[in-house]
């Protein structure tokens, strides 16, 4: 692929199933990092190969990052609906099967000892009749969880804690 794309001087991303991560250091500017994390994790309802799925956070800023993300996700959750509406930030999942995979992943997080911090509900009622709308989820987890190592093609972000940069790089 690189050779073909390179002949036309193009660029490519060739990461498949990597459960893309962002490492947040204790020196990070959280006013810049939080919006980038939210966009990366819930944009296109988490249904792209480049979606941010793991957030590796230094233990000294972990609680602040977690609190800010919960507040940001609460705001995003108020703007779920028809993607043709200019006020909407989160559209539907591709189908009801994708919603089931999302809810199954959340169940697996809990089975493995993780904690759902926010979201995870499948929406129903007026405007959500298709059964394909969900509230993006934040989950506290461990990088060693089997589910964290699998790509869930959905708006599910795992918050992981680290102590040293070498540990964070190893986790990534």
Tab-separated table of N, CA and C in Angstrom:
chain	number	residue	atom	x	y	z
A	1	UNK	N	0.835	-1.190	0.000
A	1	UNK	CA	0.000	0.000	0.000
A	1	UNK	C	0.876	1.248	0.000
A	2	UNK	N	1.940	1.242	0.814
A	2	UNK	CA	2.812	2.417	0.887
A	2	UNK	C	3.408	2.751	-0.474
A	3	UNK	N	3.823	1.727	-1.212
A	3	UNK	CA	4.405	1.963	-2.531
A	3	UNK	C	3.428	2.582	-3.496
A	4	UNK	N	2.214	2.090	-3.500
A	4	UNK	CA	1.180	2.610	-4.406
A	4	UNK	C	0.850	4.052	-4.056
A	5	UNK	N	0.617	4.309	-2.772
A	5	UNK	CA	0.259	5.655	-2.336
A	5	UNK	C	1.452	6.591	-2.509
A	6	UNK	N	2.666	6.106	-2.225
A	6	UNK	CA	3.871	6.918	-2.353
A	6	UNK	C	4.126	7.388	-3.776
A	7	UNK	N	3.756	6.564	-4.781
A	7	UNK	CA	3.959	6.953	-6.178
A	7	UNK	C	3.197	8.216	-6.535
A	8	UNK	N	2.116	8.463	-5.821
A	8	UNK	CA	1.355	9.689	-6.081
A	8	UNK	C	1.585	10.738	-4.995
A	9	UNK	N	2.653	10.515	-4.194
A	9	UNK	CA	3.057	11.419	-3.115
A	9	UNK	C	1.960	11.582	-2.062
A	10	UNK	N	1.170	10.549	-1.897
A	10	UNK	CA	0.103	10.576	-0.896
A	10	UNK	C	0.587	10.107	0.453
A	11	UNK	N	-0.257	10.292	1.440
A	11	UNK	CA	0.013	9.831	2.792
A	11	UNK	C	-1.042	8.800	3.165
A	12	UNK	N	-0.666	7.893	4.046
A	12	UNK	CA	-1.631	6.886	4.475
A	12	UNK	C	-1.443	6.559	5.940
A	13	UNK	N	-2.516	6.087	6.538
A	13	UNK	CA	-2.472	5.548	7.892
A	13	UNK	C	-2.784	4.073	7.734
A	14	UNK	N	-1.899	3.219	8.201
A	14	UNK	CA	-2.108	1.786	8.020
A	14	UNK	C	-2.097	1.071	9.362
A	15	UNK	N	-2.982	1.473	10.213
A	15	UNK	CA	-3.124	0.872	11.543
A	15	UNK	C	-4.453	0.144	11.549
A	16	UNK	N	-4.442	-1.117	11.827
A	16	UNK	CA	-5.687	-1.873	11.885
A	16	UNK	C	-5.800	-2.536	13.252
A	17	UNK	N	-6.891	-2.302	13.915
A	17	UNK	CA	-7.137	-2.945	15.189
A	17	UNK	C	-6.154	-2.557	16.270
A	18	UNK	N	-5.587	-1.366	16.177
A	18	UNK	CA	-4.572	-0.960	17.138
A	18	UNK	C	-5.114	-0.365	18.413
A	19	UNK	N	-6.411	-0.213	18.497
A	19	UNK	CA	-6.989	0.449	19.672
A	19	UNK	C	-6.185	1.702	19.997
A	20	UNK	N	-6.252	2.645	19.092
A	20	UNK	CA	-5.469	3.876	19.162
A	20	UNK	C	-5.499	4.499	20.544
A	21	UNK	N	-4.343	4.977	20.963
A	21	UNK	CA	-4.201	5.552	22.302
A	21	UNK	C	-3.657	6.969	22.237
A	22	UNK	N	-3.982	7.716	23.274
A	22	UNK	CA	-3.370	9.012	23.542
A	22	UNK	C	-2.738	8.895	24.916
A	23	UNK	N	-1.491	9.323	25.023
A	23	UNK	CA	-0.816	9.358	26.311
A	23	UNK	C	-0.903	10.789	26.827
A	24	UNK	N	-1.455	10.959	28.029
A	24	UNK	CA	-1.584	12.278	28.652
A	24	UNK	C	-0.549	12.352	29.775
A	25	UNK	N	0.443	13.206	29.575
A	25	UNK	CA	1.490	13.364	30.590
A	25	UNK	C	1.016	14.327	31.678
A	26	UNK	N	1.751	14.369	32.769
A	26	UNK	CA	1.396	15.294	33.852
A	26	UNK	C	1.633	16.741	33.438
A	27	UNK	N	2.399	16.960	32.358
A	27	UNK	CA	2.652	18.313	31.857
A	27	UNK	C	1.661	18.740	30.777
A	28	UNK	N	0.747	17.895	30.399
A	28	UNK	CA	-0.169	18.186	29.287
A	28	UNK	C	-1.017	19.427	29.563
A	29	UNK	N	-1.270	20.183	28.521
A	29	UNK	CA	-2.192	21.316	28.601
A	29	UNK	C	-3.593	20.730	28.421
A	30	UNK	N	-4.301	20.552	29.513
A	30	UNK	CA	-5.598	19.878	29.459
A	30	UNK	C	-6.662	20.685	28.721
A	31	UNK	N	-6.483	22.002	28.644
A	31	UNK	CA	-7.435	22.812	27.882
A	31	UNK	C	-7.375	22.491	26.395
A	32	UNK	N	-6.239	22.014	25.941
A	32	UNK	CA	-6.088	21.579	24.550
A	32	UNK	C	-6.382	20.088	24.428
A	33	UNK	N	-5.902	19.318	25.389
A	33	UNK	CA	-6.015	17.861	25.299
A	33	UNK	C	-7.453	17.358	25.380
A	34	UNK	N	-8.253	17.896	26.276
A	34	UNK	CA	-9.607	17.362	26.482
A	34	UNK	C	-10.458	17.468	25.214
A	35	UNK	N	-10.544	18.627	24.556
A	35	UNK	CA	-11.337	18.669	23.315
A	35	UNK	C	-10.813	17.704	22.247
A	36	UNK	N	-9.495	17.554	22.149
A	36	UNK	CA	-8.921	16.628	21.168
A	36	UNK	C	-9.298	15.190	21.501
A	37	UNK	N	-9.257	14.849	22.775
A	37	UNK	CA	-9.623	13.498	23.205
A	37	UNK	C	-11.086	13.228	22.887
A	38	UNK	N	-11.948	14.176	23.207
A	38	UNK	CA	-13.386	13.983	22.960
A	38	UNK	C	-13.646	13.834	21.468
A	39	UNK	N	-13.057	14.689	20.654
A	39	UNK	CA	-13.260	14.574	19.207
A	39	UNK	C	-12.752	13.227	18.703
A	40	UNK	N	-11.572	12.825	19.154
A	40	UNK	CA	-10.988	11.569	18.699
A	40	UNK	C	-11.757	10.343	19.137
A	41	UNK	N	-12.439	10.442	20.266
A	41	UNK	CA	-13.120	9.267	20.809
A	41	UNK	C	-14.589	9.160	20.435
A	42	UNK	N	-15.255	10.265	20.168
A	42	UNK	CA	-16.681	10.171	19.844
A	42	UNK	C	-17.023	10.641	18.437
A	43	UNK	N	-16.074	11.265	17.742
A	43	UNK	CA	-16.334	11.666	16.364
A	43	UNK	C	-16.722	10.448	15.533
A	44	UNK	N	-17.644	10.616	14.634
A	44	UNK	CA	-18.216	9.528	13.825
A	44	UNK	C	-18.717	8.382	14.701
A	45	UNK	N	-19.192	8.730	15.885
A	45	UNK	CA	-19.750	7.763	16.841
A	45	UNK	C	-18.781	6.613	17.099
A	46	UNK	N	-17.490	6.919	17.068
A	46	UNK	CA	-16.480	5.911	17.369
A	46	UNK	C	-16.324	4.844	16.303
A	47	UNK	N	-16.842	5.082	15.112
A	47	UNK	CA	-16.879	4.062	14.068
A	47	UNK	C	-15.893	4.338	12.942
A	48	UNK	N	-14.650	4.560	13.302
A	48	UNK	CA	-13.587	4.695	12.307
A	48	UNK	C	-12.332	4.055	12.878
A	49	UNK	N	-11.466	3.629	12.024
A	49	UNK	CA	-10.262	2.921	12.467
A	49	UNK	C	-9.326	3.812	13.268
A	50	UNK	N	-9.424	5.111	13.101
A	50	UNK	CA	-8.538	6.027	13.810
A	50	UNK	C	-9.169	6.589	15.086
A	51	UNK	N	-10.292	6.043	15.506
A	51	UNK	CA	-10.933	6.494	16.736
A	51	UNK	C	-10.001	6.263	17.928
A	52	UNK	N	-9.969	7.232	18.835
A	52	UNK	CA	-9.211	7.064	20.074
A	52	UNK	C	-10.001	6.123	20.976
A	53	UNK	N	-9.362	5.023	21.380
A	53	UNK	CA	-10.046	4.010	22.185
A	53	UNK	C	-9.441	3.856	23.581
A	54	UNK	N	-8.164	4.245	23.719
A	54	UNK	CA	-7.495	4.110	25.016
A	54	UNK	C	-6.860	5.445	25.371
A	55	UNK	N	-7.047	5.859	26.609
A	55	UNK	CA	-6.448	7.079	27.109
A	55	UNK	C	-5.539	6.694	28.265
A	56	UNK	N	-4.239	6.849	28.042
A	56	UNK	CA	-3.224	6.446	29.013
A	56	UNK	C	-2.799	7.712	29.753
A	57	UNK	N	-3.214	7.819	31.023
A	57	UNK	CA	-3.139	9.074	31.773
A	57	UNK	C	-2.169	8.952	32.944
A	58	UNK	N	-1.283	9.941	33.079
A	58	UNK	CA	-0.364	9.943	34.219
A	58	UNK	C	-1.169	10.033	35.510
A	59	UNK	N	-0.752	9.268	36.507
A	59	UNK	CA	-1.492	9.175	37.766
A	59	UNK	C	-1.688	10.524	38.458
A	60	UNK	N	-0.774	11.476	38.268
A	60	UNK	CA	-0.899	12.784	38.931
A	60	UNK	C	-2.017	13.648	38.350
A	61	UNK	N	-2.407	13.410	37.102
A	61	UNK	CA	-3.485	14.200	36.494
A	61	UNK	C	-4.717	13.344	36.199
A	62	UNK	N	-4.658	12.080	36.567
A	62	UNK	CA	-5.736	11.144	36.242
A	62	UNK	C	-7.105	11.645	36.712
A	63	UNK	N	-7.224	12.021	37.972
A	63	UNK	CA	-8.525	12.426	38.507
A	63	UNK	C	-9.060	13.680	37.819
A	64	UNK	N	-8.179	14.625	37.530
A	64	UNK	CA	-8.622	15.845	36.843
A	64	UNK	C	-9.062	15.533	35.417
A	65	UNK	N	-8.300	14.716	34.706
A	65	UNK	CA	-8.681	14.334	33.337
A	65	UNK	C	-10.017	13.609	33.363
A	66	UNK	N	-10.170	12.686	34.287
A	66	UNK	CA	-11.424	11.922	34.405
A	66	UNK	C	-12.605	12.863	34.637
A	67	UNK	N	-12.474	13.784	35.569
A	67	UNK	CA	-13.564	14.719	35.874
A	67	UNK	C	-13.905	15.588	34.663
A	68	UNK	N	-12.891	16.084	33.992
A	68	UNK	CA	-13.137	16.933	32.815
A	68	UNK	C	-13.805	16.142	31.692
A	69	UNK	N	-13.375	14.895	31.515
A	69	UNK	CA	-13.988	14.078	30.461
A	69	UNK	C	-15.442	13.757	30.776
A	70	UNK	N	-15.739	13.459	32.016
A	70	UNK	CA	-17.141	13.195	32.380
A	70	UNK	C	-17.988	14.431	32.064
A	71	UNK	N	-17.508	15.616	32.431
A	71	UNK	CA	-18.260	16.845	32.123
A	71	UNK	C	-18.420	17.039	30.615
A	72	UNK	N	-17.361	16.792	29.861
A	72	UNK	CA	-17.433	16.954	28.405
A	72	UNK	C	-18.402	15.952	27.786
A	73	UNK	N	-18.354	14.710	28.240
A	73	UNK	CA	-19.261	13.687	27.713
A	73	UNK	C	-20.713	14.003	28.086
A	74	UNK	N	-20.944	14.593	29.243
A	74	UNK	CA	-22.297	14.998	29.613
A	74	UNK	C	-22.833	16.031	28.627
A	75	UNK	N	-21.975	16.947	28.214
A	75	UNK	CA	-22.387	17.958	27.236
A	75	UNK	C	-22.654	17.330	25.876
A	76	UNK	N	-21.777	16.442	25.450
A	76	UNK	CA	-21.937	15.764	24.164
A	76	UNK	C	-23.230	14.943	24.141
A	77	UNK	N	-23.547	14.308	25.264
A	77	UNK	CA	-24.718	13.432	25.334
A	77	UNK	C	-26.022	14.188	25.121
A	78	UNK	N	-26.005	15.492	25.310
A	78	UNK	CA	-27.201	16.304	25.068
A	78	UNK	C	-27.416	16.580	23.586
A	79	UNK	N	-26.442	16.174	22.750
A	79	UNK	CA	-26.509	16.506	21.326
A	79	UNK	C	-26.372	15.257	20.459
A	80	UNK	N	-27.176	14.253	20.774
A	80	UNK	CA	-27.210	13.002	20.022
A	80	UNK	C	-28.482	13.001	19.191
A	81	UNK	N	-28.360	12.640	17.924
A	81	UNK	CA	-29.563	12.590	17.090
A	81	UNK	C	-29.243	12.536	15.612
A	82	UNK	N	-30.167	13.059	14.840
A	82	UNK	CA	-30.068	13.042	13.389
A	82	UNK	C	-28.840	13.834	12.942
A	83	UNK	N	-27.901	13.193	12.272
A	83	UNK	CA	-26.668	13.881	11.891
A	83	UNK	C	-26.873	14.997	10.869
A	84	UNK	N	-28.047	15.088	10.277
A	84	UNK	CA	-28.324	16.181	9.344
A	84	UNK	C	-28.706	17.465	10.073
A	85	UNK	N	-28.961	17.365	11.370
A	85	UNK	CA	-29.259	18.517	12.208
A	85	UNK	C	-27.937	19.161	12.612
A	86	UNK	N	-27.745	20.423	12.321
A	86	UNK	CA	-26.496	21.127	12.602
A	86	UNK	C	-26.148	21.222	14.075
A	87	UNK	N	-27.100	21.004	14.967
A	87	UNK	CA	-26.841	21.065	16.409
A	87	UNK	C	-26.424	19.729	16.994
A	88	UNK	N	-26.457	18.698	16.177
A	88	UNK	CA	-26.145	17.346	16.643
A	88	UNK	C	-24.646	17.084	16.526
A	89	UNK	N	-24.074	16.448	17.555
A	89	UNK	CA	-22.662	16.068	17.535
A	89	UNK	C	-22.467	14.571	17.311
A	90	UNK	N	-23.427	13.755	17.752
A	90	UNK	CA	-23.302	12.301	17.684
A	90	UNK	C	-24.485	11.732	16.924
A	91	UNK	N	-24.176	11.034	15.842
A	91	UNK	CA	-25.215	10.392	15.052
A	91	UNK	C	-25.380	8.933	15.434
A	92	UNK	N	-26.003	8.148	14.556
A	92	UNK	CA	-26.296	6.751	14.873
A	92	UNK	C	-25.105	5.821	14.657
A	93	UNK	N	-25.201	4.657	15.278
A	93	UNK	CA	-24.297	3.553	14.968
A	93	UNK	C	-24.746	3.003	13.611
A	94	UNK	N	-23.924	2.194	12.977
A	94	UNK	CA	-24.220	1.719	11.630
A	94	UNK	C	-25.458	0.822	11.596
A	95	UNK	N	-25.665	0.022	12.642
A	95	UNK	CA	-26.852	-0.831	12.708
A	95	UNK	C	-27.043	-1.329	14.138
A	96	UNK	N	-28.132	-2.069	14.361
A	96	UNK	CA	-28.408	-2.567	15.713
A	96	UNK	C	-27.374	-3.593	16.170
A	97	UNK	N	-26.754	-4.296	15.246
A	97	UNK	CA	-25.683	-5.223	15.602
A	97	UNK	C	-24.501	-4.500	16.221
A	98	UNK	N	-24.192	-3.315	15.706
A	98	UNK	CA	-23.100	-2.510	16.268
A	98	UNK	C	-23.453	-2.045	17.678
A	99	UNK	N	-24.717	-1.715	17.896
A	99	UNK	CA	-25.158	-1.317	19.232
A	99	UNK	C	-24.989	-2.495	20.194
A	100	UNK	N	-25.321	-3.694	19.730
A	100	UNK	CA	-25.175	-4.880	20.581
A	100	UNK	C	-23.705	-5.132	20.924
A	101	UNK	N	-22.813	-4.967	19.962
A	101	UNK	CA	-21.380	-5.128	20.232
A	101	UNK	C	-20.900	-4.102	21.264
A	102	UNK	N	-21.413	-2.885	21.175
A	102	UNK	CA	-21.092	-1.819	22.126
A	102	UNK	C	-21.540	-2.204	23.532
A	103	UNK	N	-22.794	-2.613	23.679
A	103	UNK	CA	-23.296	-2.970	25.011
A	103	UNK	C	-22.629	-4.240	25.534
A	104	UNK	N	-22.303	-5.171	24.652
A	104	UNK	CA	-21.567	-6.374	25.072
A	104	UNK	C	-20.186	-5.998	25.611
A	105	UNK	N	-19.521	-5.045	24.948
A	105	UNK	CA	-18.200	-4.609	25.400
A	105	UNK	C	-18.296	-3.968	26.781
A	106	UNK	N	-19.328	-3.190	27.017
A	106	UNK	CA	-19.518	-2.575	28.332
A	106	UNK	C	-19.729	-3.637	29.404
A	107	UNK	N	-20.511	-4.658	29.078
A	107	UNK	CA	-20.714	-5.774	30.023
A	107	UNK	C	-19.389	-6.474	30.323
A	108	UNK	N	-18.572	-6.636	29.295
A	108	UNK	CA	-17.282	-7.306	29.465
A	108	UNK	C	-16.341	-6.478	30.343
A	109	UNK	N	-16.361	-5.152	30.179
A	109	UNK	CA	-15.550	-4.278	31.030
A	109	UNK	C	-15.892	-4.543	32.493
A	110	UNK	N	-17.178	-4.593	32.784
A	110	UNK	CA	-17.616	-4.808	34.172
A	110	UNK	C	-17.233	-6.203	34.657
A	111	UNK	N	-17.374	-7.206	33.807
A	111	UNK	CA	-17.001	-8.576	34.189
A	111	UNK	C	-15.523	-8.683	34.527
A	112	UNK	N	-14.693	-7.918	33.803
A	112	UNK	CA	-13.249	-7.986	34.022
A	112	UNK	C	-12.788	-7.111	35.193
A	113	UNK	N	-13.727	-6.389	35.815
A	113	UNK	CA	-13.383	-5.579	36.974
A	113	UNK	C	-13.304	-4.089	36.719
A	114	UNK	N	-13.685	-3.658	35.530
A	114	UNK	CA	-13.679	-2.239	35.208
A	114	UNK	C	-14.929	-1.544	35.707
A	115	UNK	N	-14.992	-0.249	35.467
A	115	UNK	CA	-16.089	0.575	35.971
A	115	UNK	C	-16.533	1.537	34.862
A	116	UNK	N	-17.824	1.590	34.602
A	116	UNK	CA	-18.352	2.537	33.625
A	116	UNK	C	-18.557	3.867	34.340
A	117	UNK	N	-17.859	4.894	33.883
A	117	UNK	CA	-17.938	6.212	34.506
A	117	UNK	C	-19.104	7.021	33.977
A	118	UNK	N	-19.398	6.837	32.697
A	118	UNK	CA	-20.449	7.624	32.059
A	118	UNK	C	-20.909	6.914	30.803
A	119	UNK	N	-22.199	7.072	30.498
A	119	UNK	CA	-22.747	6.645	29.222
A	119	UNK	C	-22.962	5.150	29.120
A	120	UNK	N	-23.108	4.731	27.856
A	120	UNK	CA	-23.285	3.323	27.565
A	120	UNK	C	-24.713	2.913	27.275
A	121	UNK	N	-25.647	3.828	27.432
A	121	UNK	CA	-27.047	3.472	27.208
A	121	UNK	C	-27.395	3.506	25.727
A	122	UNK	N	-28.231	2.559	25.327
A	122	UNK	CA	-28.840	2.598	23.997
A	122	UNK	C	-30.090	3.469	24.139
A	123	UNK	N	-30.273	4.409	23.227
A	123	UNK	CA	-31.387	5.344	23.320
A	123	UNK	C	-32.602	4.821	22.569
A	124	UNK	N	-33.767	5.161	23.066
A	124	UNK	CA	-35.015	4.780	22.401
A	124	UNK	C	-35.991	5.950	22.511
A	125	UNK	N	-37.106	5.810	21.864
A	125	UNK	CA	-38.115	6.863	21.899
A	125	UNK	C	-38.041	7.749	20.675
A	126	UNK	N	-38.746	8.862	20.759
A	126	UNK	CA	-38.845	9.781	19.630
A	126	UNK	C	-37.465	10.237	19.160
A	127	UNK	N	-37.216	10.066	17.884
A	127	UNK	CA	-35.948	10.437	17.281
A	127	UNK	C	-34.925	9.316	17.278
A	128	UNK	N	-35.191	8.273	18.053
A	128	UNK	CA	-34.252	7.159	18.169
A	128	UNK	C	-34.907	5.824	17.783
A	129	UNK	N	-35.930	5.888	16.985
A	129	UNK	CA	-36.712	4.696	16.636
A	129	UNK	C	-35.902	3.608	15.933
A	130	UNK	N	-34.820	3.970	15.299
A	130	UNK	CA	-34.016	2.975	14.570
A	130	UNK	C	-33.288	2.012	15.506
A	131	UNK	N	-33.170	2.389	16.786
A	131	UNK	CA	-32.451	1.542	17.733
A	131	UNK	C	-30.946	1.557	17.525
A	132	UNK	N	-30.436	2.606	16.893
A	132	UNK	CA	-29.003	2.666	16.573
A	132	UNK	C	-28.270	3.827	17.245
A	133	UNK	N	-28.898	4.449	18.228
A	133	UNK	CA	-28.286	5.580	18.915
A	133	UNK	C	-27.836	5.165	20.312
A	134	UNK	N	-26.617	5.588	20.690
A	134	UNK	CA	-26.071	5.269	22.009
A	134	UNK	C	-25.428	6.507	22.619
A	135	UNK	N	-25.309	6.470	23.938
A	135	UNK	CA	-24.593	7.520	24.655
A	135	UNK	C	-23.135	7.076	24.751
A	136	UNK	N	-22.194	7.862	24.218
A	136	UNK	CA	-20.775	7.499	24.307
A	136	UNK	C	-20.376	7.194	25.745
A	137	UNK	N	-19.476	6.228	25.906
A	137	UNK	CA	-19.123	5.742	27.239
A	137	UNK	C	-17.657	5.967	27.581
A	138	UNK	N	-17.445	6.233	28.864
A	138	UNK	CA	-16.111	6.298	29.461
A	138	UNK	C	-16.009	5.144	30.443
A	139	UNK	N	-14.914	4.403	30.382
A	139	UNK	CA	-14.737	3.268	31.282
A	139	UNK	C	-13.353	3.280	31.903
A	140	UNK	N	-13.296	3.090	33.220
A	140	UNK	CA	-12.017	2.866	33.881
A	140	UNK	C	-11.691	1.395	33.718
A	141	UNK	N	-10.474	1.118	33.283
A	141	UNK	CA	-10.096	-0.256	32.982
A	141	UNK	C	-8.601	-0.443	33.211
A	142	UNK	N	-8.167	-1.644	32.958
A	142	UNK	CA	-6.743	-1.977	32.983
A	142	UNK	C	-6.345	-2.369	31.566
A	143	UNK	N	-5.156	-1.994	31.164
A	143	UNK	CA	-4.698	-2.311	29.816
A	143	UNK	C	-4.665	-3.823	29.574
A	144	UNK	N	-4.530	-4.590	30.635
A	144	UNK	CA	-4.458	-6.049	30.506
A	144	UNK	C	-5.818	-6.702	30.272
A	145	UNK	N	-6.915	-5.972	30.431
A	145	UNK	CA	-8.232	-6.567	30.188
A	145	UNK	C	-8.309	-7.040	28.745
A	146	UNK	N	-8.870	-8.206	28.547
A	146	UNK	CA	-9.042	-8.738	27.202
A	146	UNK	C	-9.838	-7.761	26.326
A	147	UNK	N	-10.912	-7.204	26.870
A	147	UNK	CA	-11.765	-6.311	26.083
A	147	UNK	C	-11.023	-5.044	25.659
A	148	UNK	N	-10.097	-4.577	26.476
A	148	UNK	CA	-9.324	-3.378	26.129
A	148	UNK	C	-8.413	-3.664	24.946
A	149	UNK	N	-7.999	-4.910	24.792
A	149	UNK	CA	-7.108	-5.289	23.697
A	149	UNK	C	-7.861	-5.583	22.400
A	150	UNK	N	-9.184	-5.598	22.460
A	150	UNK	CA	-9.993	-5.813	21.264
A	150	UNK	C	-10.537	-4.478	20.774
A	151	UNK	N	-10.661	-4.351	19.473
A	151	UNK	CA	-11.206	-3.115	18.926
A	151	UNK	C	-12.725	-3.182	18.943
A	152	UNK	N	-13.316	-2.293	19.728
A	152	UNK	CA	-14.773	-2.139	19.733
A	152	UNK	C	-15.069	-0.945	18.844
A	153	UNK	N	-15.725	-1.184	17.768
A	153	UNK	CA	-15.982	-0.137	16.779
A	153	UNK	C	-17.175	0.701	17.245
A	154	UNK	N	-16.951	1.445	18.334
A	154	UNK	CA	-18.029	2.175	18.991
A	154	UNK	C	-17.430	3.283	19.859
A	155	UNK	N	-18.280	4.187	20.354
A	155	UNK	CA	-17.781	5.288	21.184
A	155	UNK	C	-17.551	4.865	22.634
A	156	UNK	N	-16.513	4.070	22.840
A	156	UNK	CA	-16.153	3.559	24.163
A	156	UNK	C	-14.679	3.875	24.395
A	157	UNK	N	-14.406	4.725	25.377
A	157	UNK	CA	-13.043	5.153	25.677
A	157	UNK	C	-12.613	4.579	27.015
A	158	UNK	N	-11.484	3.877	27.002
A	158	UNK	CA	-10.922	3.287	28.212
A	158	UNK	C	-9.926	4.249	28.839
A	159	UNK	N	-10.087	4.541	30.134
A	159	UNK	CA	-9.148	5.364	30.880
A	159	UNK	C	-8.215	4.435	31.636
A	160	UNK	N	-6.921	4.600	31.364
A	160	UNK	CA	-5.886	3.753	31.942
A	160	UNK	C	-4.866	4.647	32.651
A	161	UNK	N	-4.357	4.186	33.768
A	161	UNK	CA	-3.440	4.951	34.603
A	161	UNK	C	-1.996	4.485	34.392
A	162	UNK	N	-1.049	5.440	34.414
A	162	UNK	CA	0.369	5.054	34.375
A	162	UNK	C	1.182	5.898	35.341
A	163	UNK	N	2.384	5.376	35.701
A	163	UNK	CA	3.292	6.074	36.613
A	163	UNK	C	4.491	6.668	35.884
A	164	UNK	N	5.098	5.905	34.964
A	164	UNK	CA	6.295	6.381	34.261
A	164	UNK	C	6.035	6.391	32.764
A	165	UNK	N	6.769	7.225	32.071
A	165	UNK	CA	6.590	7.301	30.620
A	165	UNK	C	6.939	5.975	29.956
A	166	UNK	N	7.925	5.266	30.503
A	166	UNK	CA	8.257	3.950	29.935
A	166	UNK	C	7.059	3.004	30.054
A	167	UNK	N	6.360	3.064	31.184
A	167	UNK	CA	5.162	2.242	31.369
A	167	UNK	C	4.088	2.630	30.350
A	168	UNK	N	3.894	3.931	30.142
A	168	UNK	CA	2.897	4.400	29.178
A	168	UNK	C	3.223	3.953	27.767
A	169	UNK	N	4.487	4.053	27.390
A	169	UNK	CA	4.900	3.628	26.058
A	169	UNK	C	4.702	2.129	25.902
A	170	UNK	N	5.030	1.373	26.926
A	170	UNK	CA	4.817	-0.086	26.891
A	170	UNK	C	3.326	-0.406	26.741
A	171	UNK	N	2.484	0.291	27.462
A	171	UNK	CA	1.042	0.073	27.356
A	171	UNK	C	0.550	0.386	25.955
A	172	UNK	N	1.075	1.453	25.391
A	172	UNK	CA	0.654	1.836	24.043
A	172	UNK	C	1.111	0.783	23.040
